[in-house]
Short mmCIF file of C-alpha atoms and ligand atoms in Angstrom, two decimals:
data_model
loop_
_atom_site.label_atom_id
_atom_site.label_comp_id
_atom_site.label_asym_id
_atom_site.label_seq_id
_atom_site.Cartn_x
_atom_site.Cartn_y
_atom_site.Cartn_z
CA MET K 1 77.65 77.06 76.58
CA THR K 2 79.59 80.30 76.01
CA ARG K 3 83.29 81.04 76.42
CA ALA K 4 83.90 82.86 79.72
CA ALA K 5 86.72 83.85 82.06
CA VAL K 6 86.89 81.47 85.02
CA LEU K 7 88.49 82.30 88.36
CA SER K 8 91.13 79.67 89.08
CA GLY K 9 93.45 81.02 91.79
CA LEU K 10 93.53 83.57 94.61
CA GLY K 11 96.45 84.96 96.62
CA THR K 12 96.94 87.84 99.05
CA ALA K 13 99.70 89.74 100.83
CA LEU K 14 99.79 92.15 103.76
CA PRO K 15 102.77 94.14 105.03
CA PRO K 16 104.07 93.04 108.45
CA ARG K 17 103.37 96.22 110.46
CA LEU K 18 100.03 96.10 112.27
CA VAL K 19 98.64 99.54 113.17
CA THR K 20 95.93 99.49 115.82
CA ASN K 21 93.29 102.14 116.44
CA ASP K 22 94.90 102.73 119.84
CA GLU K 23 98.24 103.51 118.16
CA LEU K 24 96.57 106.13 115.94
CA SER K 25 94.74 107.57 118.97
CA LEU K 26 98.11 108.38 120.55
CA ARG K 27 98.85 111.04 117.90
CA LEU K 28 95.45 111.92 116.41
CA ASN K 29 92.44 113.32 118.24
CA THR K 30 90.44 110.10 117.89
CA SER K 31 89.70 106.86 119.75
CA ASP K 32 89.24 103.14 119.16
CA GLU K 33 85.57 103.55 120.10
CA TRP K 34 85.02 106.36 117.54
CA ILE K 35 86.78 104.50 114.73
CA ARG K 36 84.98 101.20 115.38
CA SER K 37 81.53 102.71 115.77
CA ARG K 38 81.78 105.10 112.75
CA THR K 39 83.65 102.80 110.34
CA GLY K 40 83.84 99.22 111.64
CA ILE K 41 87.63 99.33 111.27
CA GLY K 42 89.57 97.61 114.06
CA GLN K 43 93.12 97.74 112.67
CA ARG K 44 95.09 98.02 109.43
CA TYR K 45 98.53 97.14 108.09
CA TRP K 46 100.97 99.79 106.85
CA THR K 47 104.15 99.24 104.94
CA ASP K 48 107.46 100.51 106.35
CA ARG K 49 109.67 99.94 103.34
CA MET K 50 107.73 97.69 100.96
CA ALA K 51 106.58 99.30 97.71
CA THR K 52 103.30 98.51 95.97
CA SER K 53 105.10 96.19 93.52
CA ASP K 54 106.54 94.15 96.42
CA LEU K 55 103.05 93.41 97.74
CA ALA K 56 101.76 92.81 94.19
CA VAL K 57 104.52 90.30 93.43
CA ASP K 58 103.87 88.47 96.70
CA ALA K 59 100.09 88.22 96.08
CA GLY K 60 100.63 87.38 92.40
CA ARG K 61 103.03 84.55 93.22
CA ARG K 62 100.52 83.07 95.66
CA ALA K 63 97.68 83.30 93.12
CA LEU K 64 99.80 81.56 90.46
CA LYS K 65 100.66 78.82 92.95
CA ALA K 66 97.02 78.41 93.95
CA ALA K 67 96.07 78.09 90.27
CA ASP K 68 98.98 75.69 89.76
CA THR K 69 100.38 77.61 86.79
CA ASP K 70 103.28 79.86 85.86
CA LEU K 71 101.82 80.89 82.53
CA VAL K 72 99.67 83.93 81.87
CA ASP K 73 99.48 86.19 78.84
CA LEU K 74 98.11 89.30 80.51
CA VAL K 75 98.87 91.13 83.77
CA VAL K 76 96.50 93.86 84.97
CA LEU K 77 97.49 95.76 88.10
CA ALA K 78 94.89 97.99 89.74
CA THR K 79 96.56 100.59 91.93
CA THR K 80 96.36 104.21 93.07
CA THR K 81 99.88 104.07 94.46
CA PRO K 82 102.17 102.87 91.66
CA ASP K 83 105.88 102.60 92.50
CA HIS K 84 106.52 105.65 90.26
CA PRO K 85 104.34 108.09 88.26
CA CYS K 86 106.18 106.68 85.22
CA PRO K 87 106.47 103.87 84.16
CA ALA K 88 103.49 101.70 85.07
CA THR K 89 104.12 99.10 87.79
CA ALA K 90 102.52 96.07 86.07
CA PRO K 91 105.43 95.34 83.67
CA ASP K 92 107.87 95.27 86.61
CA VAL K 93 105.56 92.89 88.50
CA ALA K 94 105.26 90.64 85.44
CA ALA K 95 109.04 90.56 84.98
CA ARG K 96 109.71 89.79 88.66
CA LEU K 97 107.19 86.95 88.51
CA GLY K 98 109.10 85.53 85.54
CA LEU K 99 106.06 85.71 83.26
CA GLY K 100 107.99 86.66 80.10
CA PRO K 101 107.08 89.32 77.55
CA VAL K 102 103.36 89.45 78.39
CA ALA K 103 100.97 92.39 78.00
CA ALA K 104 101.00 94.29 81.30
CA PHE K 105 99.34 97.55 82.30
CA ASP K 106 98.06 99.47 85.31
CA VAL K 107 94.43 100.40 85.88
CA ALA K 108 93.70 103.62 87.77
CA ALA K 109 90.16 103.51 89.12
CA VAL K 110 91.13 103.86 92.81
CA CYS K 111 88.82 101.80 95.07
CA SER K 112 86.93 100.43 92.03
CA GLY K 113 90.24 99.39 90.49
CA PHE K 114 89.95 95.67 91.13
CA VAL K 115 86.45 95.49 89.60
CA TYR K 116 87.63 97.56 86.59
CA GLY K 117 90.73 95.36 86.20
CA LEU K 118 88.81 92.12 86.56
CA ALA K 119 86.14 93.15 84.03
CA THR K 120 88.85 94.27 81.58
CA ALA K 121 90.85 91.05 81.93
CA ALA K 122 87.69 88.94 81.60
CA ALA K 123 86.84 90.79 78.37
CA HIS K 124 90.34 89.95 77.03
CA VAL K 125 89.76 86.27 77.81
CA GLU K 126 86.26 86.26 76.33
CA ALA K 127 87.56 87.97 73.15
CA ARG K 128 90.36 85.36 72.83
CA LEU K 129 93.03 88.04 73.33
CA ALA K 130 94.25 86.06 76.35
CA GLU K 131 93.93 82.46 77.55
CA ARG K 132 95.01 83.24 81.10
CA ALA K 133 95.28 86.54 83.02
CA LEU K 134 96.66 87.68 86.35
CA VAL K 135 94.64 90.50 87.95
CA ILE K 136 96.11 92.21 91.00
CA GLY K 137 94.82 94.95 93.28
CA ALA K 138 97.73 96.37 95.30
CA GLU K 139 97.98 99.54 97.36
CA THR K 140 100.25 101.39 99.78
CA PHE K 141 97.88 104.20 100.78
CA SER K 142 100.00 104.83 103.89
CA THR K 143 102.46 106.58 101.53
CA ILE K 144 99.89 109.20 100.42
CA LEU K 145 98.07 109.88 103.71
CA ASP K 146 98.42 113.19 105.53
CA PRO K 147 99.64 111.91 108.92
CA GLY K 148 97.73 114.73 110.67
CA ASP K 149 94.37 114.10 108.96
CA ARG K 150 92.26 111.96 111.27
CA SER K 151 89.45 111.51 108.75
CA THR K 152 91.69 109.65 106.26
CA SER K 153 94.49 108.21 108.42
CA ILE K 154 92.08 105.98 110.33
CA ILE K 155 90.49 104.52 107.22
CA PHE K 156 93.12 103.33 104.79
CA GLY K 157 95.41 100.31 104.98
CA ASP K 158 97.97 98.68 102.68
CA GLY K 159 97.76 95.24 101.06
CA ALA K 160 97.37 93.25 97.87
CA GLY K 161 95.13 90.57 96.44
CA ALA K 162 95.42 88.71 93.14
CA VAL K 163 93.38 86.29 91.06
CA ILE K 164 94.05 84.15 88.01
CA LEU K 165 91.45 84.03 85.25
CA ARG K 166 91.54 81.22 82.68
CA ALA K 167 89.49 80.56 79.58
CA GLY K 168 86.50 78.30 80.27
CA HIS K 169 82.74 78.27 80.02
CA ASP K 170 79.91 80.18 81.61
CA ASP K 171 78.38 77.04 83.16
CA GLU K 172 81.53 76.21 85.18
CA PRO K 173 81.86 77.17 88.86
CA GLY K 174 84.12 80.24 88.90
CA ALA K 175 82.74 81.80 85.71
CA LEU K 176 82.43 85.58 85.53
CA LEU K 177 78.92 86.09 84.20
CA GLU K 178 78.17 89.80 83.96
CA SER K 179 79.82 93.12 84.72
CA ASP K 180 78.76 96.75 84.98
CA LEU K 181 81.17 99.72 85.10
CA GLY K 182 80.42 103.42 85.44
CA SER K 183 81.85 106.85 86.29
CA ASP K 184 80.93 110.46 87.01
CA GLY K 185 83.89 112.81 86.60
CA SER K 186 81.91 115.76 87.95
CA LEU K 187 82.58 114.19 91.37
CA LYS K 188 86.36 114.26 90.92
CA GLU K 189 86.88 116.59 93.90
CA LEU K 190 85.43 114.10 96.42
CA ILE K 191 88.66 112.14 96.88
CA ARG K 192 91.87 113.28 95.26
CA ILE K 193 95.57 114.00 95.45
CA PRO K 194 95.84 117.58 94.17
CA GLY K 195 99.52 117.60 93.19
CA GLY K 196 101.89 115.46 91.21
CA GLY K 197 100.08 115.50 87.87
CA SER K 198 99.99 117.89 84.91
CA ARG K 199 97.40 120.18 86.57
CA GLN K 200 99.45 120.90 89.69
CA ARG K 201 103.06 119.90 89.28
CA THR K 202 105.19 118.96 92.24
CA THR K 203 108.41 119.59 90.35
CA SER K 204 107.92 123.37 90.41
CA ALA K 205 109.75 125.43 93.04
CA ASP K 206 106.51 126.56 94.72
CA SER K 207 105.04 123.07 95.08
CA ASP K 208 104.24 122.07 98.62
CA LEU K 209 104.48 118.63 100.17
CA ALA K 210 100.85 118.62 101.28
CA SER K 211 99.64 118.63 97.67
CA GLY K 212 100.80 115.02 97.44
CA HIS K 213 98.43 113.93 100.21
CA LEU K 214 95.00 112.40 99.75
CA THR K 215 92.02 114.63 100.58
CA MET K 216 88.48 113.33 101.06
CA ASP K 217 84.99 114.71 101.64
CA GLY K 218 83.94 111.75 103.77
CA ARG K 219 80.26 112.58 104.16
CA ALA K 220 79.67 113.11 100.41
CA VAL K 221 81.68 110.00 99.55
CA PHE K 222 79.51 108.01 101.92
CA ARG K 223 76.30 109.17 100.21
CA HIS K 224 77.50 108.60 96.64
CA ALA K 225 79.10 105.24 97.48
CA VAL K 226 75.83 103.84 98.82
CA MET K 227 73.80 105.17 95.90
CA ARG K 228 76.15 104.08 93.10
CA MET K 229 77.03 100.63 94.46
CA ALA K 230 73.36 99.86 95.03
CA GLU K 231 72.41 101.05 91.52
CA SER K 232 75.20 99.11 89.84
CA ALA K 233 74.52 95.94 91.80
CA ARG K 234 70.81 96.24 91.03
CA THR K 235 71.64 96.50 87.31
CA LEU K 236 73.58 93.25 87.53
CA LEU K 237 70.90 91.43 89.49
CA ALA K 238 68.42 92.37 86.76
CA ARG K 239 70.80 91.13 84.04
CA THR K 240 71.60 87.81 85.73
CA GLY K 241 68.03 87.27 86.85
CA TRP K 242 69.28 86.64 90.40
CA GLY K 243 66.88 87.71 93.14
CA PRO K 244 68.47 89.26 96.25
CA ALA K 245 67.75 86.08 98.22
CA SER K 246 69.71 84.00 95.72
CA VAL K 247 72.95 85.94 96.27
CA ASP K 248 75.00 83.67 98.55
CA CYS K 249 77.78 86.14 99.17
CA PHE K 250 77.93 89.91 98.69
CA VAL K 251 81.53 91.09 98.56
CA ALA K 252 81.65 94.87 98.31
CA HIS K 253 84.56 97.27 98.50
CA GLN K 254 85.46 97.59 102.18
CA ALA K 255 84.94 101.34 102.64
CA ASN K 256 82.93 101.50 105.84
CA VAL K 257 80.75 98.86 107.51
CA ARG K 258 77.84 101.32 107.55
CA ILE K 259 78.18 101.69 103.76
CA LEU K 260 78.23 97.89 103.33
CA HIS K 261 75.11 97.45 105.43
CA ALA K 262 73.28 100.36 103.76
CA VAL K 263 73.95 98.91 100.28
CA ALA K 264 72.93 95.40 101.36
CA ASP K 265 69.74 96.78 102.93
CA GLN K 266 68.86 98.73 99.76
CA LEU K 267 69.36 95.59 97.65
CA GLY K 268 67.43 93.37 100.05
CA ILE K 269 70.47 91.12 100.64
CA ASP K 270 70.76 89.76 104.20
CA ARG K 271 73.50 91.52 106.14
CA ASP K 272 74.87 88.14 107.19
CA ARG K 273 75.59 87.37 103.53
CA THR K 274 77.70 90.53 103.31
CA VAL K 275 81.41 89.96 103.86
CA VAL K 276 83.07 92.30 106.35
CA ASP K 277 86.87 92.37 106.29
CA LEU K 278 87.65 95.96 107.22
CA ASP K 279 87.77 95.12 110.92
CA ARG K 280 91.03 93.29 110.05
CA VAL K 281 92.61 95.39 107.25
CA GLY K 282 90.76 98.73 106.98
CA ASN K 283 90.02 100.15 103.53
CA THR K 284 92.75 98.80 101.23
CA SER K 285 91.26 100.43 98.10
CA ALA K 286 91.89 98.26 95.00
CA ALA K 287 93.06 95.37 97.20
CA SER K 288 89.95 95.23 99.36
CA ILE K 289 87.75 92.90 97.27
CA PRO K 290 90.34 90.13 96.73
CA LEU K 291 91.36 90.38 100.41
CA ALA K 292 87.70 90.06 101.41
CA LEU K 293 87.21 87.11 99.01
CA SER K 294 90.18 85.40 100.60
CA ARG K 295 88.80 85.95 104.10
CA ALA K 296 85.40 84.60 103.02
CA ALA K 297 86.96 81.54 101.37
CA GLU K 298 89.16 80.79 104.39
CA THR K 299 86.25 81.02 106.79
CA GLY K 300 84.05 78.71 104.71
CA ARG K 301 81.61 81.39 103.61
CA LEU K 302 82.31 80.73 99.93
CA MET K 303 81.49 77.29 98.56
CA PRO K 304 81.86 76.01 94.98
CA GLY K 305 78.86 77.15 92.92
CA HIS K 306 77.89 79.95 95.31
CA ARG K 307 76.47 83.04 93.60
CA VAL K 308 78.80 85.95 94.36
CA LEU K 309 78.14 89.63 93.76
CA LEU K 310 81.08 92.08 93.80
CA SER K 311 80.52 95.84 93.96
CA ALA K 312 82.80 98.84 94.41
CA PHE K 313 82.86 102.64 94.48
CA GLY K 314 85.96 104.79 94.28
CA ALA K 315 87.46 108.17 93.55
CA GLY K 316 86.85 109.55 90.10
CA ALA K 317 84.07 108.89 90.82
CA THR K 318 84.07 105.33 89.52
CA TRP K 319 81.97 102.31 90.36
CA GLY K 320 81.28 98.81 89.12
CA SER K 321 79.89 95.36 89.89
CA ILE K 322 80.59 91.80 88.76
CA ALA K 323 78.48 88.63 89.09
CA LEU K 324 80.27 85.29 89.25
CA THR K 325 79.91 81.82 90.68
CA TRP K 326 82.51 80.62 93.17
CA PRO K 327 85.04 78.03 91.92
CA ASP K 328 86.43 75.00 93.70
CA ILE K 329 89.65 76.65 94.89
CA THR K 330 91.44 77.49 98.12
CA ALA K 331 93.18 80.81 98.71
CA ASP K 332 96.96 80.78 99.21
N1 COA U 1 87.98 110.68 115.24
C1 COA U 1 87.15 111.49 115.92
N2 COA U 1 86.37 112.41 115.31
C2 COA U 1 86.45 112.49 113.97
C3 COA U 1 87.29 111.67 113.20
C4 COA U 1 88.09 110.74 113.90
N3 COA U 1 88.93 109.91 113.28
N4 COA U 1 87.14 111.99 111.90
C5 COA U 1 86.23 112.97 111.85
N5 COA U 1 85.81 113.27 113.10
C6 COA U 1 84.85 114.30 113.53
C7 COA U 1 84.65 115.40 112.51
O1 COA U 1 85.68 116.37 112.65
C8 COA U 1 83.30 115.93 112.92
O2 COA U 1 83.45 116.79 114.02
P1 COA U 1 82.54 118.13 114.12
O3 COA U 1 81.12 117.62 114.17
O4 COA U 1 83.01 118.73 115.38
O5 COA U 1 82.84 118.90 112.89
C9 COA U 1 82.55 114.68 113.41
O6 COA U 1 83.57 113.69 113.66
C10 COA U 1 81.59 114.13 112.40
O7 COA U 1 82.24 114.13 111.12
P2 COA U 1 81.59 113.43 109.89
O8 COA U 1 82.50 113.60 108.70
O9 COA U 1 80.17 113.85 109.74
O10 COA U 1 81.63 111.91 110.40
P3 COA U 1 81.05 110.65 109.71
O11 COA U 1 80.13 109.96 110.62
O12 COA U 1 80.58 110.97 108.32
O13 COA U 1 82.34 109.74 109.58
C11 COA U 1 83.89 109.08 107.91
C12 COA U 1 83.46 110.20 108.85
C13 COA U 1 85.08 109.59 107.11
C14 COA U 1 84.28 107.88 108.75
C15 COA U 1 82.68 108.72 107.01
O14 COA U 1 82.17 109.89 106.42
C16 COA U 1 83.05 107.77 105.94
O15 COA U 1 83.39 106.62 106.20
N6 COA U 1 82.94 108.19 104.68
C17 COA U 1 83.31 107.35 103.57
C18 COA U 1 84.80 107.30 103.45
C19 COA U 1 85.23 106.25 102.51
O16 COA U 1 84.72 105.17 102.53
N7 COA U 1 86.20 106.59 101.64
C20 COA U 1 86.68 105.72 100.67
C21 COA U 1 85.60 105.43 99.69
S1 COA U 1 86.17 104.54 98.35
#
C-alpha cells in the first residue's frame, strides 16, 4: 500500500449565456450542419461579464462542498485566460474561497492544463508537501477569440471544473495511479496568441488589437493531437498494465469528436467507453476534462472502482495522460 492522491470531490460551473451553432451561423459563413459534422459541437457557453476567476471560484466552491471540506493547502489553477497577465489568478481564487494563506499558482499548458495541474498537485500530495489540494481548470476563451474567425469561434467555449485531491492510498477507489506529461515546443506556432507577451508587446504604440486573438492551424493540430494523445495514453496503459478492454471510461480533452474517436480507435478502446461532452459545451480547454468527468458521473457512466484514463493535447505543444480509479463521489 503506497501513499497516493485520491480524488474526493468534483464541481463545475458554466456561464449563463448559451451560444448555439445557429447563432454563430448568423454572422459567420458557417452552419449548424457543418459544425456538428466536422467537430461534434452542438453549442457552447460564453461569458458576458464573468471573469475566469468567477467561474473558478464557483467550481471550486462546489468541489469543496462535494468533498465536504473547507481545508486545502494547495490551489492549482490551470488556465490560458487568467484575469490579468500579472498577477496569477490562483491566489485570488484561494482568497475568495476563504482558504487562508495556502500555496496557490497558475499552470499554463492550455488544453493540457488540467492534466498538468492534476499531475503536479498529486505529486505534491505524494511527496507530503500537501495533505489536500484543489485543482481547477477554468477558461474564458470567448475573450481571446477573433469574432470573425470561423475556424476558432465555432470551437471554443467557456467554463470551469474543479476537483479535490486528498492524501490516501493507491488501493482506494479514486486513487491517481500513474501520469505521463510531455511537450514539443517546436510546434508552438500551431495555436497561439501572438501579442501581449515579451516577444510582441501590446503596450507599444504600433500594437494592433488582432495580435491578442487566438490563431490556430486546425488541420495540423488535429494530426498532432491524435498522435500525441494516443502515444501518451499507450505509455500509461503499459505502465498500469491495463489492457484497452479494461479501461471502463476514456475521458479525453474535448477538442473534436473525430479526434476523440480516432484516439480511441488507435488505442483499441470501444468508442462507447469514450466520453463525449463537446456537444453540450464545445472545447473548454483546461476545463474540458473535469466538465466531461462531471457529465459522465451524472449520467451513471462512472462507477466507484471504474478504471479511468484521462488524456489531453494542447497548445505549446503539450500533452499528458493520467490513470485513476473512480471514487465513490457525486458531482456538485
Ligand atoms: N464553417 C464552414 N467552413 C469552414 C469552417 C466553418 N466553421 N471552418 C473552416 N471551414 C472551411 C475552410 O475554410 C476550408 O475551406 P476551403 O476548402 O475552401 O479552404 C474547409 O472548411 C476545410 O477546412 P479544414 O481546415 O480542412 O477543415 P477540417 O475538416 O480540418 O475542420 C477544424 C476544421 C478546425 C474543425 C478541424 O481541423 C479541427 O477540429 N482541428 C482541431 C482543432 C482543435 O481541436 N483545437 C484545439 C486543440 S487543443
